[in-house]
Tab-separated table of C-alpha atoms in Angstrom:
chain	number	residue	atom	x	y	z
A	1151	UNK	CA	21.101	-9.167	-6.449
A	1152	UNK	CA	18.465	-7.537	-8.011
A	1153	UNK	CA	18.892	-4.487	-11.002
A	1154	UNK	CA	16.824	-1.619	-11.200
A	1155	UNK	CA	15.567	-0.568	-14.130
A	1156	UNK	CA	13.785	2.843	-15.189
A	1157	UNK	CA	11.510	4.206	-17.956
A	1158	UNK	CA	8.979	7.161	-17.785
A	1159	UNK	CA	5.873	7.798	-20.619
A	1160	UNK	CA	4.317	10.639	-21.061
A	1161	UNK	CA	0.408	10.545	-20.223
A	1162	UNK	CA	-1.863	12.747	-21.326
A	1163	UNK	CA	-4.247	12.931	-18.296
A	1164	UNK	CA	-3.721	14.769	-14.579
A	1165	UNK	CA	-2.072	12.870	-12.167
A	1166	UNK	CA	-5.452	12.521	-10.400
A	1167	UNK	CA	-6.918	10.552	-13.176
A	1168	UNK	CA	-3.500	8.219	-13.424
A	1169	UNK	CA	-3.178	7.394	-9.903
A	1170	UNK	CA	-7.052	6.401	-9.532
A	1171	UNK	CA	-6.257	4.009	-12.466
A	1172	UNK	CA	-2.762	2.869	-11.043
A	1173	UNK	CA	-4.765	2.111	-7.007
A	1174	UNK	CA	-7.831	0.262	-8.926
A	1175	UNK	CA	-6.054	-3.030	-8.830
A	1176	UNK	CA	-9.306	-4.828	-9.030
A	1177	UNK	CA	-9.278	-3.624	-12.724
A	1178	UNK	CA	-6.168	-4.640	-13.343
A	1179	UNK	CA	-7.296	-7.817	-15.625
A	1180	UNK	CA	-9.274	-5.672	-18.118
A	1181	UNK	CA	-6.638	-3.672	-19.360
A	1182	UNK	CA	-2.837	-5.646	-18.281
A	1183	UNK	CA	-2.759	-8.385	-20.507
A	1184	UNK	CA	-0.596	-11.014	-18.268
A	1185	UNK	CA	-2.322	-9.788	-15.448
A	1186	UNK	CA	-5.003	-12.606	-14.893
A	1187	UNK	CA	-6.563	-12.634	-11.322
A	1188	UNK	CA	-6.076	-9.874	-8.606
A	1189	UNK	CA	-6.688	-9.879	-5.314
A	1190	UNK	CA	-7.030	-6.895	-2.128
A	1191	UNK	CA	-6.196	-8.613	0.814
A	1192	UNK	CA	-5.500	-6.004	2.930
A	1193	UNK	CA	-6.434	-2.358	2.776
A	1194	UNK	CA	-5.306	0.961	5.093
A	1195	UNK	CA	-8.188	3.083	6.752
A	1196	UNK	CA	-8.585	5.303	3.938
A	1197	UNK	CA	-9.100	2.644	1.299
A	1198	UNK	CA	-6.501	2.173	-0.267
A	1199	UNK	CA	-4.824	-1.110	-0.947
A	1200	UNK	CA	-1.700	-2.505	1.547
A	1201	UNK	CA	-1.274	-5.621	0.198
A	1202	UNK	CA	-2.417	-7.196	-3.123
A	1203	UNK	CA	-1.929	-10.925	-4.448
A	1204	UNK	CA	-1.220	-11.008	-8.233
A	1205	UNK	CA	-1.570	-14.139	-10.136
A	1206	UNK	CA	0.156	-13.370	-13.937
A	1207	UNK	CA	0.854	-15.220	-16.758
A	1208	UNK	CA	2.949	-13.845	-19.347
A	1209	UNK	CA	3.688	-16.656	-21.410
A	1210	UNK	CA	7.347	-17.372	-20.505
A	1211	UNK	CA	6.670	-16.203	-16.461
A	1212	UNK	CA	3.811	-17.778	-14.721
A	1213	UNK	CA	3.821	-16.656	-11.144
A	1214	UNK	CA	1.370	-15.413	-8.234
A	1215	UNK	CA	2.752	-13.421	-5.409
A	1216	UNK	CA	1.653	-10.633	-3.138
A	1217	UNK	CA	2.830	-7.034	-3.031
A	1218	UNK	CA	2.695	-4.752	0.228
A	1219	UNK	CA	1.911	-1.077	-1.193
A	1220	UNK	CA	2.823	2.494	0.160
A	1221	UNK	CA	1.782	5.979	-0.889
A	1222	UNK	CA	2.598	9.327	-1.135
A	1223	UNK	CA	0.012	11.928	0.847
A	1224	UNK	CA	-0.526	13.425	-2.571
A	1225	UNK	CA	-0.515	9.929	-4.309
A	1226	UNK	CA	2.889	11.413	-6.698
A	1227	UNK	CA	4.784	8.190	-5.822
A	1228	UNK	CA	3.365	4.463	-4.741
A	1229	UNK	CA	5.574	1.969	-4.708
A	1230	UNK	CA	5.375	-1.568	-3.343
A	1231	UNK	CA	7.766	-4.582	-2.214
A	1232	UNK	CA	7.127	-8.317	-2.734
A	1233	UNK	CA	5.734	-9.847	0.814
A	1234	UNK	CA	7.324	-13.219	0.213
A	1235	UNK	CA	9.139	-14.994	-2.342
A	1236	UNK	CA	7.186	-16.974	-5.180
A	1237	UNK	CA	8.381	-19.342	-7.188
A	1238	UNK	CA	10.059	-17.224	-9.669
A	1239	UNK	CA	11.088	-14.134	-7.622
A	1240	UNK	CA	13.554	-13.684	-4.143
A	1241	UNK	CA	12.567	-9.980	-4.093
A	1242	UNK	CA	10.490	-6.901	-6.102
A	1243	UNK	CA	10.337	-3.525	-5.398
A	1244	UNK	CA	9.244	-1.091	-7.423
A	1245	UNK	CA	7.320	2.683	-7.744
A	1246	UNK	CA	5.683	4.723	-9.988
A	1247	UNK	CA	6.383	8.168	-10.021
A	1248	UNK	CA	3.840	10.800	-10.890
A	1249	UNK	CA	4.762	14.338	-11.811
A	1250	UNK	CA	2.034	16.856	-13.265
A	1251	UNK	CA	3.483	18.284	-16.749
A	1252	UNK	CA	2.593	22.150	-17.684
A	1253	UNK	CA	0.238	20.890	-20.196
A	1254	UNK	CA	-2.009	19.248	-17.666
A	1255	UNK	CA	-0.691	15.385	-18.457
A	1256	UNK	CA	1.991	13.559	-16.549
A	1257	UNK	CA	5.278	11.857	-16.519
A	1258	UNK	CA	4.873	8.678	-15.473
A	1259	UNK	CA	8.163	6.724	-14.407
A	1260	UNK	CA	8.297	3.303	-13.461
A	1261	UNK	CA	11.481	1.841	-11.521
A	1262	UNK	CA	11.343	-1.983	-10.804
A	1263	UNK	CA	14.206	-4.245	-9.316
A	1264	UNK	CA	13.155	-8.252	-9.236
A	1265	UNK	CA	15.810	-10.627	-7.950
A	1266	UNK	CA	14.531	-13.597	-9.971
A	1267	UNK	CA	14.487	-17.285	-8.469
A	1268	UNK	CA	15.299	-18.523	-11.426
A	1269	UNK	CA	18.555	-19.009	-13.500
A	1270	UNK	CA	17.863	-15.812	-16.964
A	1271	UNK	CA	21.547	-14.707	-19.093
A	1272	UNK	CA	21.338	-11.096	-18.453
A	1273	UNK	CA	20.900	-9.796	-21.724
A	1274	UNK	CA	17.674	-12.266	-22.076
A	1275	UNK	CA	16.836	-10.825	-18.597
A	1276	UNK	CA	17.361	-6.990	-19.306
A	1277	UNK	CA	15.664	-7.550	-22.823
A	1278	UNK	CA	12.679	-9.316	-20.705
A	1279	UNK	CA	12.366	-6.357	-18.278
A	1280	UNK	CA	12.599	-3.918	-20.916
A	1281	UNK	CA	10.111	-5.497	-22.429
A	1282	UNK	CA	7.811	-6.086	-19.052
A	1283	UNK	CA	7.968	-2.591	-18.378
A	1284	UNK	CA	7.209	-1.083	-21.530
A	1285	UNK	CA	4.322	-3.439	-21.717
A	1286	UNK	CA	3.160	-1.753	-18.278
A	1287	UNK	CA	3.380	1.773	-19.393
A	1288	UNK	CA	1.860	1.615	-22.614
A	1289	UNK	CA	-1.138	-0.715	-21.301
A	1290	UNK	CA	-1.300	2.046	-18.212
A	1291	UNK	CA	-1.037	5.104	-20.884
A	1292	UNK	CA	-4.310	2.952	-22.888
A	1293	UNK	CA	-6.557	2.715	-20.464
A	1294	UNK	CA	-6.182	6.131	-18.565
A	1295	UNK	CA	-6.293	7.854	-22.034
A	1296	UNK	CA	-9.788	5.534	-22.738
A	1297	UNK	CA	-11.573	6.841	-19.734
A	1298	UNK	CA	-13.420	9.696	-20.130
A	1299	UNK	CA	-12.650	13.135	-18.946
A	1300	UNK	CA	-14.410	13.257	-14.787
């Protein structure tokens, strides 16, 4: 059974400017460190991505699997679930949830739930995601913040 975890960052661009970074999975490599290969195999009729094959390697988790995405009208919440299972995960699903602050930036918060395939203690395992996740939002806060102003 998988556990959800939650954290939100604060991101000082519109929600515009983070969700065009967040759907540009293509880009992924160049700014998510254990992201090392990504790949669109599937898109919807307006573009946007339906299912995406990740291959990672963060040192201590190795793993490529694909994601099936879905999105909001607005683009405030995508969220995805794992297609298949890979070697190291039964199940992921996950969102990110995009909400315009009155200062123009946005709360980004990030919910994730991975049943792993492997045998993890769950302190090591909710020290791992905590870790994982923070990663994501901080590398995600970077790189919209580097990007100029459109």
């Amino acid at each position: 059974m998988a556990d959800t975890s939650t954290q939100s960052i604060q991101v000082h661009a519109p929600v515009s400017r983070v969700a065009a970074v967040i759907c540009d999975f293509a880009r992924y490599p160049e700014w998510a460190e254990s992201i090392k290969k990504v790949e669109v195999l599937e898109e919807y009729e307006d573009g946007y991505a339906a299912q995406v094959r990740f291959q990672i390697d963060a040192t201590v988790l190795v793993d490529e699997y694909t994601l099936e995405y879905a999105y909001a009208d607005d683009l405030s919440r995508i969220e995805w679930s794992l297609v298949e299972p890979s070697k190291t995960q039964r199940s992921q699903e996950g969102s990110y949830d995009l909400v315009e602050s009155a200062d123009g930036g946005t709360t980004v918060t990030y919910t994730l739930a991975v049943d792993l395939a492997i045998g993890m203690l769950g302190m090591f395992r909710r020290k791992a995601e905590k870790m994982i996740m923070d990663t994501a939002l901080k590398e995600l806060k970077r790189r919209v913040e580097s990007l100029p102003a459109a």
